CSV table of C-alpha atoms in Angstrom, one decimal:
chain,number,residue,atom,x,y,z
Z,1,MET,CA,23.6,17.8,-30.1
Z,2,ASN,CA,21.8,15.4,-31.5
Z,3,GLU,CA,20.0,12.3,-29.5
Z,4,ASN,CA,23.2,10.2,-30.2
Z,5,GLU,CA,25.2,13.0,-28.4
Z,6,LYS,CA,22.5,14.0,-25.6
Z,7,TYR,CA,22.6,10.3,-24.5
Z,8,LYS,CA,26.0,9.5,-24.6
Z,9,SER,CA,26.3,12.8,-22.4
Z,10,ILE,CA,23.8,11.2,-19.7
Z,11,PHE,CA,24.9,8.2,-18.9
Z,12,ASP,CA,28.8,9.2,-19.4
Z,13,ALA,CA,27.8,11.2,-15.5
Z,14,ILE,CA,27.2,7.7,-14.2
Z,15,GLU,CA,29.5,5.8,-12.4
Z,16,SER,CA,30.2,3.1,-10.6
Z,17,ASN,CA,31.9,3.4,-7.4
Z,18,ALA,CA,32.6,-0.1,-7.0
Z,19,GLU,CA,36.5,-0.8,-6.2
Z,20,ILE,CA,36.7,-4.0,-8.3
Z,21,THR,CA,40.1,-6.4,-8.2
Z,22,ILE,CA,41.1,-9.7,-8.4
Z,23,ASP,CA,41.2,-9.8,-4.7
Z,24,THR,CA,37.5,-8.6,-4.4
Z,25,LEU,CA,36.2,-11.0,-7.2
Z,26,THR,CA,38.3,-13.6,-5.6
Z,27,THR,CA,36.2,-13.1,-2.2
Z,28,ARG,CA,32.8,-12.7,-4.1
Z,29,ARG,CA,33.3,-15.8,-6.1
Z,30,HIS,CA,34.0,-18.4,-2.2
Z,31,GLU,CA,31.1,-16.4,-0.7
Z,32,LYS,CA,28.6,-17.3,-3.7
Z,33,LYS,CA,30.1,-20.7,-4.0
Z,34,ALA,CA,29.1,-21.3,-0.3
Z,35,GLY,CA,25.7,-20.4,-1.0
Z,36,LYS,CA,25.6,-16.8,0.6
Z,37,ILE,CA,24.3,-15.2,-2.0
Z,38,LYS,CA,22.5,-18.4,-3.2
Z,39,LYS,CA,19.3,-17.5,-2.8
Z,40,ALA,CA,18.1,-15.2,-5.5
Z,41,VAL,CA,19.6,-17.4,-8.2
Z,42,CYS,CA,18.1,-20.6,-6.9
Z,43,CYS,CA,14.7,-19.2,-6.6
Z,44,PHE,CA,14.9,-17.4,-10.1
Z,45,GLY,CA,17.5,-19.6,-11.9
Z,46,ALA,CA,16.0,-22.6,-11.5
Z,47,PHE,CA,12.6,-22.6,-12.0
Z,48,ALA,CA,11.1,-23.1,-15.3
Z,49,VAL,CA,7.3,-21.1,-15.4
Z,50,LEU,CA,5.5,-22.4,-18.9
Z,51,PHE,CA,2.5,-20.7,-18.2
Z,52,LEU,CA,1.7,-19.3,-21.7
Z,53,GLY,CA,-0.8,-21.9,-23.1
Z,54,SER,CA,-1.8,-23.4,-19.4
Z,55,ASN,CA,-5.8,-24.1,-19.4
Z,56,VAL,CA,-5.2,-23.5,-15.6
Z,57,ALA,CA,-5.8,-20.0,-16.5
Z,58,SER,CA,-8.9,-18.5,-17.6
Z,59,TYR,CA,-8.8,-16.2,-20.8
Z,60,ALA,CA,-10.3,-13.2,-21.8
Z,61,LYS,CA,-10.2,-12.1,-25.5
Z,62,THR,CA,-10.5,-9.1,-26.2
Z,63,GLY,CA,-10.7,-7.9,-29.2
Z,64,GLU,CA,-7.6,-10.1,-31.4
Z,65,PHE,CA,-6.3,-10.9,-28.5
Z,66,TRP,CA,-5.9,-13.4,-25.6
Z,67,VAL,CA,-5.0,-11.6,-22.0
Z,68,LYS,CA,-3.9,-14.0,-19.3
Z,69,SER,CA,-5.6,-13.5,-15.8
Z,70,ALA,CA,-2.9,-13.7,-13.0
Z,71,PHE,CA,-3.3,-17.2,-10.9
Z,72,SER,CA,-1.7,-18.6,-8.4
Z,73,PHE,CA,-0.2,-22.1,-6.8
Z,74,LYS,CA,1.5,-23.6,-3.7
Z,75,SER,CA,4.5,-25.8,-4.9
Z,76,ALA,CA,5.7,-29.0,-2.7
Z,77,SER,CA,8.2,-27.0,-1.1
Z,78,GLY,CA,6.1,-24.1,-0.1
Z,79,ALA,CA,6.9,-21.6,-2.7
Z,80,GLU,CA,3.9,-19.6,-3.6
Z,81,ILE,CA,3.9,-19.0,-7.3
Z,82,THR,CA,1.8,-15.9,-8.8
Z,83,VAL,CA,1.5,-15.0,-12.1
Z,84,GLU,CA,1.0,-12.0,-13.5
Z,85,GLU,CA,0.3,-11.5,-17.5
Z,86,GLU,CA,-0.3,-7.3,-18.7
Z,87,GLN,CA,-0.5,-6.4,-22.1
Z,88,GLN,CA,1.7,-3.7,-22.9
Z,89,ASP,CA,1.2,-3.3,-26.7
Z,90,GLU,CA,-0.6,-4.1,-29.6
Z,91,PHE,CA,2.0,-7.1,-30.4
Z,92,THR,CA,3.8,-6.6,-27.0
Z,93,SER,CA,2.9,-8.6,-23.6
Z,94,ILE,CA,5.0,-8.7,-20.0
Z,95,SER,CA,4.9,-11.9,-17.9
Z,96,THR,CA,5.5,-12.1,-14.1
Z,97,ILE,CA,6.5,-14.4,-12.2
Z,98,ASN,CA,6.6,-13.9,-8.6
Z,99,ILE,CA,7.8,-16.5,-5.8
Z,100,LYS,CA,7.4,-16.1,-2.2
Z,101,THR,CA,8.6,-18.4,0.5
Z,102,ASP,CA,8.3,-18.0,4.3
Z,103,GLY,CA,12.3,-18.2,4.4
Z,104,GLU,CA,12.5,-21.9,5.1
Z,105,GLU,CA,12.7,-24.1,2.2
Z,106,LYS,CA,10.7,-27.3,3.3
Z,107,ASP,CA,12.6,-30.8,1.3
Z,108,PHE,CA,10.4,-33.7,0.8
Z,109,PHE,CA,13.1,-36.4,1.4
Z,110,GLU,CA,16.4,-36.5,3.8
Z,111,VAL,CA,19.0,-38.8,3.8
Z,112,GLU,CA,20.0,-40.5,7.1
Z,113,ASP,CA,22.3,-42.9,8.3
Z,114,GLU,CA,23.0,-44.2,4.0
Z,115,LYS,CA,19.2,-44.0,3.6
Z,116,ILE,CA,16.7,-42.2,1.9
Z,117,TYR,CA,13.3,-41.6,3.3
Z,118,PHE,CA,10.9,-39.3,1.6
Z,119,THR,CA,9.3,-36.7,3.8
Z,120,TYR,CA,6.4,-35.0,2.0
Z,121,ASN,CA,3.4,-34.2,4.2
Z,122,GLY,CA,4.7,-35.8,7.7
Z,123,ALA,CA,5.8,-39.0,5.6
Z,124,ARG,CA,8.8,-41.4,6.4
Z,125,GLU,CA,9.1,-43.8,3.6
Z,126,ASP,CA,12.5,-45.5,2.7
Z,127,ILE,CA,13.1,-45.3,-0.6
Z,128,THR,CA,17.0,-46.3,-1.1
Z,129,ASP,CA,15.7,-49.2,-3.2
Z,130,LYS,CA,14.0,-47.0,-5.5
Z,131,CYS,CA,16.7,-44.6,-6.1
Z,132,SER,CA,20.3,-44.6,-8.3
Z,133,GLU,CA,22.1,-42.8,-10.3
Z,134,ASP,CA,19.5,-43.9,-13.1
Z,135,THR,CA,16.4,-44.2,-11.1
Z,136,TYR,CA,13.8,-42.5,-9.2
Z,137,PHE,CA,11.3,-42.7,-6.6
Z,138,LYS,CA,7.8,-40.8,-7.3
Z,139,HIS,CA,4.9,-39.3,-5.9
Z,140,GLU,CA,2.4,-37.3,-7.0
Z,141,PHE,CA,-1.1,-35.7,-5.8
Z,142,THR,CA,-4.0,-33.7,-7.6
Z,143,ASP,CA,-4.7,-30.6,-5.5
Z,144,GLU,CA,-8.1,-28.6,-5.2
Z,145,ASP,CA,-7.3,-26.8,-8.2
Z,146,GLY,CA,-7.2,-30.0,-10.4
Z,147,LEU,CA,-3.2,-29.4,-10.8
Z,148,ARG,CA,-1.0,-32.5,-10.6
Z,149,HIS,CA,2.0,-32.5,-8.7
Z,150,VAL,CA,4.8,-35.0,-9.0
Z,151,LEU,CA,8.0,-34.9,-7.0
Z,152,ILE,CA,10.8,-37.2,-7.6
Z,153,VAL,CA,13.5,-38.1,-6.1
Z,154,GLY,CA,16.9,-39.6,-7.1
Z,155,GLY,CA,20.0,-40.6,-6.7
Z,156,THR,CA,22.3,-42.3,-4.2
Z,157,PRO,CA,22.6,-41.5,-0.4
Z,158,ASP,CA,25.5,-39.4,-1.3
Z,159,LYS,CA,24.5,-37.6,-4.1
Z,160,ALA,CA,20.4,-37.9,-3.9
Z,161,GLY,CA,18.4,-34.5,-5.0
Z,162,SER,CA,14.7,-33.7,-6.2
Z,163,ALA,CA,12.3,-32.0,-8.2
Z,164,GLU,CA,9.0,-31.3,-8.9
Z,165,TYR,CA,6.7,-30.5,-11.5
Z,166,ILE,CA,3.4,-29.1,-11.7
Z,167,ILE,CA,0.6,-30.3,-14.7
Z,168,SER,CA,-2.8,-29.0,-15.6
Z,169,LYS,CA,-5.5,-30.9,-16.1
Z,170,ASP,CA,-5.4,-31.2,-19.6
Z,171,GLY,CA,-1.5,-32.4,-19.7
Z,172,GLU,CA,0.8,-29.6,-19.8
Z,173,LEU,CA,3.4,-28.3,-17.8
Z,174,VAL,CA,3.0,-25.4,-15.3
Z,175,PHE,CA,6.3,-25.0,-13.4
Z,176,SER,CA,9.4,-26.8,-12.5
Z,177,ASP,CA,11.7,-26.5,-9.6
Z,178,VAL,CA,15.2,-28.5,-10.1
Z,179,SER,CA,16.7,-27.0,-7.1
Z,180,GLY,CA,16.9,-30.3,-5.1
Z,181,ALA,CA,18.8,-32.0,-8.1
Z,182,VAL,CA,20.9,-29.2,-10.3
Z,183,PRO,CA,24.0,-28.0,-8.2
Z,184,LEU,CA,23.3,-24.8,-7.5
Z,185,GLY,CA,28.0,-23.8,-7.1
Z,186,ASP,CA,27.9,-24.6,-10.7
Z,187,LEU,CA,24.3,-22.7,-12.0
Z,188,GLN,CA,25.4,-19.3,-11.9
Z,189,MET,CA,22.7,-18.0,-14.2
Z,190,ALA,CA,19.7,-19.1,-16.1
Z,191,SER,CA,17.1,-16.7,-17.9
Z,192,GLN,CA,14.1,-18.1,-19.7
Z,193,THR,CA,12.5,-15.4,-21.6
Z,194,ILE,CA,9.1,-16.2,-23.5
Z,195,GLU,CA,8.4,-13.0,-25.3
Z,196,ILE,CA,5.6,-12.0,-27.9
Z,197,ASP,CA,7.5,-9.6,-30.5
Z,198,CYS,CA,5.8,-9.1,-34.0
Z,199,ASP,CA,8.1,-8.1,-36.9
Z,200,GLU,CA,6.2,-5.4,-39.3
Z,201,ASP,CA,3.9,-8.2,-40.4
Z,202,GLY,CA,2.7,-8.9,-37.3
Z,203,TYR,CA,1.6,-11.9,-36.1
Z,204,ASN,CA,-2.0,-13.2,-36.1
Z,205,ILE,CA,-2.7,-14.3,-32.9
Z,206,SER,CA,-6.5,-14.5,-32.9
Z,207,THR,CA,-6.6,-18.2,-32.2
Z,208,GLU,CA,-5.2,-20.6,-29.3
Z,209,GLU,CA,-3.1,-22.3,-31.9
Z,210,ALA,CA,-1.2,-19.4,-33.5
Z,211,PHE,CA,-0.8,-18.2,-29.9
Z,212,ASP,CA,1.1,-21.5,-29.1
Z,213,GLU,CA,3.2,-21.2,-32.8
Z,214,LEU,CA,4.4,-18.2,-32.2
Z,215,LYS,CA,5.3,-19.7,-28.4
Z,216,GLU,CA,7.7,-22.0,-29.9
Z,217,ASP,CA,9.3,-19.5,-32.2
Z,218,VAL,CA,10.3,-16.9,-29.4
Z,219,CYS,CA,11.1,-19.2,-26.6
Z,220,GLN,CA,14.4,-19.2,-25.1
Z,221,TYR,CA,16.1,-20.7,-22.3
Z,222,GLU,CA,19.8,-20.0,-21.7
Z,223,TYR,CA,22.1,-20.9,-18.9
Z,224,TYR,CA,25.4,-19.7,-18.0
Z,225,PHE,CA,28.0,-21.7,-16.2
Z,226,GLU,CA,31.5,-20.2,-14.4
Z,227,ASP,CA,33.6,-22.0,-16.7
Z,228,ASP,CA,31.3,-22.4,-19.5
Z,229,SER,CA,31.3,-25.8,-19.6
Z,230,ALA,CA,27.9,-26.5,-19.7
Z,231,GLU,CA,25.5,-24.4,-22.1
Z,232,THR,CA,22.4,-26.2,-21.5
Z,233,LEU,CA,20.5,-27.4,-18.4
Z,234,GLU,CA,20.2,-31.1,-20.0
Z,235,ASP,CA,23.9,-31.2,-19.5
Z,236,ILE,CA,24.0,-30.5,-15.9
Z,237,MET,CA,20.7,-33.0,-14.8
Z,238,PRO,CA,21.9,-36.3,-13.3
Z,239,GLU,CA,20.9,-39.4,-15.0
Z,240,TRP,CA,17.8,-40.3,-13.1
Z,241,LEU,CA,16.4,-36.6,-13.7
Z,242,LYS,CA,16.6,-37.4,-16.8
Z,243,LYS,CA,15.0,-40.6,-16.9
Z,244,ALA,CA,11.8,-38.7,-15.2
Z,245,GLU,CA,11.7,-35.7,-17.2
Z,246,GLU,CA,11.4,-38.7,-20.5
Z,247,ASP,CA,9.0,-40.7,-18.2
Z,248,LEU,CA,6.6,-38.0,-17.6
Z,249,ASN,CA,6.9,-36.4,-21.2
Z,250,ILE,CA,8.4,-33.0,-19.5
Z,251,ILE,CA,8.8,-30.7,-22.4
Z,252,TYR,CA,10.0,-26.8,-21.9
U,1,MET,CA,43.1,-14.1,-27.0
U,2,ARG,CA,42.2,-13.1,-23.2
U,3,GLU,CA,42.8,-9.9,-22.0
U,4,PRO,CA,44.2,-9.5,-17.9
U,5,VAL,CA,41.0,-8.6,-16.2
U,6,GLU,CA,42.7,-5.9,-14.8
U,7,ASN,CA,42.9,-3.9,-17.9
U,8,LEU,CA,39.3,-5.1,-18.5
U,9,ILE,CA,38.2,-3.6,-15.7
U,10,ARG,CA,40.0,-0.6,-16.2
U,11,GLU,CA,38.6,-0.7,-19.5
U,12,TYR,CA,34.9,-1.2,-19.6
U,13,LYS,CA,33.5,-0.9,-16.1
U,14,ASN,CA,31.5,2.1,-16.9
U,15,HIS,CA,30.6,0.3,-19.9
U,16,LEU,CA,28.6,-2.4,-17.9
U,17,PHE,CA,27.9,-0.6,-14.9
U,18,ALA,CA,25.9,1.7,-17.4
U,19,VAL,CA,24.1,-0.9,-19.1
U,20,ALA,CA,23.9,-2.4,-16.1
U,21,PHE,CA,21.8,0.6,-14.3
U,22,SER,CA,19.9,1.4,-17.7
U,23,ILE,CA,18.3,-2.3,-16.9
U,24,CYS,CA,17.8,-2.7,-13.4
U,25,LYS,CA,17.6,1.2,-12.6
U,26,SER,CA,20.0,0.5,-8.7
U,27,ALA,CA,23.3,1.8,-8.7
U,28,SER,CA,23.9,-0.9,-6.4
U,29,ASP,CA,21.9,-3.7,-7.6
U,30,ALA,CA,24.2,-2.5,-11.5
U,31,ASP,CA,27.5,-3.0,-9.1
U,32,ASP,CA,26.3,-6.3,-8.4
U,33,VAL,CA,25.9,-7.0,-11.5
U,34,VAL,CA,29.2,-5.5,-13.0
U,35,GLN,CA,31.6,-7.7,-10.4
U,36,ASP,CA,29.6,-10.6,-11.2
U,37,THR,CA,30.8,-10.3,-14.8
U,38,PHE,CA,34.4,-9.4,-14.7
U,39,MET,CA,34.1,-12.5,-11.9
U,40,LYS,CA,32.7,-14.4,-14.4
U,41,TYR,CA,35.0,-13.7,-17.5
U,42,HIS,CA,38.3,-14.1,-14.8
U,43,PHE,CA,37.8,-17.6,-13.6
U,44,SER,CA,36.4,-18.7,-17.2
U,45,LYS,CA,38.4,-20.0,-19.3
U,46,LYS,CA,36.8,-18.7,-22.7
U,47,GLN,CA,38.9,-17.3,-25.6
U,48,PHE,CA,38.6,-14.5,-27.8
U,49,SER,CA,38.6,-13.9,-31.2
U,50,SER,CA,39.0,-9.8,-30.8
U,51,GLU,CA,38.8,-7.1,-28.4
U,52,GLU,CA,35.3,-6.7,-30.1
U,53,HIS,CA,34.4,-9.9,-30.0
U,54,LEU,CA,35.6,-10.0,-26.3
U,55,LYS,CA,33.5,-6.1,-25.3
U,56,ALA,CA,30.1,-7.7,-26.5
U,57,TRP,CA,30.8,-10.7,-24.6
U,58,LEU,CA,31.2,-8.7,-21.4
U,59,LEU,CA,28.0,-6.8,-22.6
U,60,ARG,CA,25.9,-9.7,-23.2
U,61,VAL,CA,26.4,-11.3,-19.8
U,62,ALA,CA,26.0,-7.9,-18.0
U,63,ILE,CA,22.8,-7.6,-19.8
U,64,ASN,CA,22.0,-11.1,-19.0
U,65,LYS,CA,22.8,-10.6,-15.6
U,66,ALA,CA,21.2,-7.2,-15.1
U,67,LYS,CA,18.3,-8.7,-16.5
U,68,ASP,CA,17.6,-11.5,-13.6
U,69,VAL,CA,18.2,-9.4,-11.1
U,70,ASN,CA,15.4,-7.5,-12.7
U,71,ARG,CA,13.2,-10.8,-12.5
U,72,SER,CA,15.0,-12.2,-9.0
U,73,PHE,CA,12.3,-11.8,-5.8
U,74,TRP,CA,15.7,-10.7,-4.0
U,75,LYS,CA,15.8,-7.3,-6.2
U,76,GLN,CA,17.5,-5.2,-4.1
U,77,LYS,CA,15.7,-1.4,-3.6
U,78,SER,CA,18.1,0.7,-1.2
U,79,THR,CA,17.9,3.9,-3.1
U,80,SER,CA,14.8,5.1,-5.0
U,81,ILE,CA,16.0,5.7,-8.4
U,82,GLU,CA,14.3,9.1,-8.2
U,83,ASP,CA,16.7,9.7,-5.9
U,84,TYR,CA,19.5,8.5,-7.1
U,85,ILE,CA,19.3,10.7,-10.5
U,86,GLU,CA,19.4,13.7,-8.6
U,87,THR,CA,22.7,13.5,-7.0
U,88,LEU,CA,24.0,13.2,-10.3
U,89,GLU,CA,25.4,15.8,-12.1
U,90,LEU,CA,24.5,16.1,-15.3
U,91,PRO,CA,25.3,18.5,-18.1
U,92,GLU,CA,22.3,20.4,-18.3
U,93,ARG,CA,19.1,20.8,-15.9
U,94,GLU,CA,16.8,18.8,-18.5
U,95,ASP,CA,19.2,15.3,-18.7
U,96,LYS,CA,17.2,14.5,-15.7
U,97,ASP,CA,13.8,14.5,-17.5
U,98,ILE,CA,15.4,12.8,-20.6
U,99,LEU,CA,17.4,10.3,-17.9
U,100,SER,CA,13.8,9.3,-16.4
U,101,GLU,CA,12.2,9.3,-18.8
U,102,VAL,CA,14.5,7.0,-20.6
U,103,LEU,CA,14.6,4.9,-17.5
U,104,ALA,CA,10.7,4.9,-17.6
U,105,LEU,CA,11.0,2.9,-21.3
U,106,PRO,CA,9.7,-0.7,-21.2
U,107,GLU,CA,12.8,-3.2,-20.5
U,108,LYS,CA,13.5,-4.8,-23.8
U,109,TYR,CA,13.1,-1.1,-25.6
U,110,ARG,CA,15.7,0.1,-22.8
U,111,ILE,CA,18.3,-2.1,-24.2
U,112,VAL,CA,18.3,-1.6,-27.6
U,113,ILE,CA,18.3,2.1,-27.5
U,114,HIS,CA,21.5,1.9,-24.3
U,115,LEU,CA,23.6,0.0,-26.8
U,116,PHE,CA,22.5,2.1,-30.0
U,117,TYR,CA,23.2,5.4,-28.8
U,118,TYR,CA,25.8,4.7,-26.5
U,119,GLU,CA,28.3,1.8,-27.3
U,120,GLU,CA,27.3,3.3,-30.7
U,121,TYR,CA,26.2,-0.5,-32.1
U,122,SER,CA,25.1,-1.2,-35.7
U,123,VAL,CA,21.6,-2.5,-35.6
U,124,ALA,CA,23.3,-6.1,-36.7
U,125,ASP,CA,25.7,-6.1,-34.1
U,126,ILE,CA,22.8,-5.5,-31.5
U,127,ALA,CA,21.1,-8.0,-33.5
U,128,LYS,CA,24.1,-10.4,-32.9
U,129,LEU,CA,24.5,-9.7,-29.0
U,130,LEU,CA,20.8,-10.5,-28.2
U,131,LYS,CA,20.6,-13.3,-30.7
U,132,LEU,CA,17.6,-11.5,-32.0
U,133,SER,CA,16.7,-10.5,-35.6
U,134,GLU,CA,17.2,-7.5,-37.0
U,135,SER,CA,13.6,-6.6,-38.1
U,136,ASN,CA,12.9,-6.9,-33.7
U,137,VAL,CA,16.0,-4.5,-33.4
U,138,LYS,CA,14.6,-2.0,-35.7
U,139,ILE,CA,11.4,-2.5,-34.2
U,140,ARG,CA,12.6,-2.3,-30.8
U,141,LEU,CA,14.4,1.0,-31.3
U,142,SER,CA,11.7,2.6,-33.4
U,143,ARG,CA,9.1,1.9,-30.6
U,144,GLY,CA,11.8,3.2,-28.1
U,145,ARG,CA,12.5,6.3,-30.3
U,146,ASN,CA,8.9,7.1,-31.0
U,147,MET,CA,8.1,6.8,-27.3
U,148,LEU,CA,10.9,8.8,-25.9
U,149,ARG,CA,10.2,11.9,-29.0
U,150,GLU,CA,6.3,12.1,-27.9
U,151,ARG,CA,7.0,12.1,-23.5
U,152,LEU,CA,10.0,14.5,-24.0
U,153,GLN,CA,9.2,16.5,-27.4
U,154,GLU,CA,11.6,19.6,-27.6
U,155,GLU,CA,14.1,17.9,-25.1
U,156,TRP,CA,14.7,14.9,-27.0
U,157,VAL,CA,16.0,16.2,-30.7
U,158,TYR,CA,15.0,13.3,-33.6
U,159,GLU,CA,16.8,13.0,-36.6
């Protein structure tokens, strides 16, 4: 038996026991829309972490390769994000993002009696006049690690939303969370893959410039939606959020 | 063209389960992926140019969903992979070792290995399905096969 036949014979023995019918698919869809299964999608799907090239982490050069050490930070919503990078082999590194919350999402705005209030850190500021379908309220602060946190609230009282961006001292986007602004019911899945992989000639990544160039070549950012009506985050972003990202010069 | 989802479930459920399992290494997560994939198909209006196009789309959705499960903080860990492998009725004694080693490969190699060996896709088809270059696929396939050969030796006939 050759390796093809061997592999097939092994995986032919692996079968799903799940009963799948139109009824079970319909029930599952309702459960997802009701938010029961949204958490896993929300916390991975709506976070976009760009850690390659960030100066928050310390770089260590080993031979010809840049190996980034682990670093972590906290978002305004209370999530603790840890990024670790592991060099797998000569041309491949795997980056792992761990997102930990205490189970409670702490939003930094609330809507009451048709007014929008900014509520981060115990505040209660009426920001209704600053928010509309295409305008937003912005609050920013710098944490003890020198990371700049930008909190955005926009929209109308019946459709308000929020987003958070964390930017390094050098102006690079380290983290973004738009889960407060993007309609989660429509966002089935998002995946961001940043892979460092080489063809037979290899990439020379002995300099940080080459590293950044490589990142541009291989970065993939894909979203999938239930009815395939949207292909990118930009298709479902509200206008106020697009403006905020433009003003902040956010580039993924 | 569209096919009724019941036909696709009958035809492709185990294909999707196999590829999802090879990625997320958990039968319960793989079941979730399969259900979500068929759910996405059933409630979409997407049209397909051929049966091959439809199958490739299903596989691609399942692969991406399985990869997302792996990256999710809420990934299920209901049964260890070793315990699950023990429950399988595999043709030969050494097959459990082979399966363990296949599942121990890095994810990106496992995916191309599975599509190449189990789905019998060509390098070109795999590249198109995964939106990779053909040289990238060849490299992953080569490294994956070399790793298996080194780890399994006589148990894995290399041709």
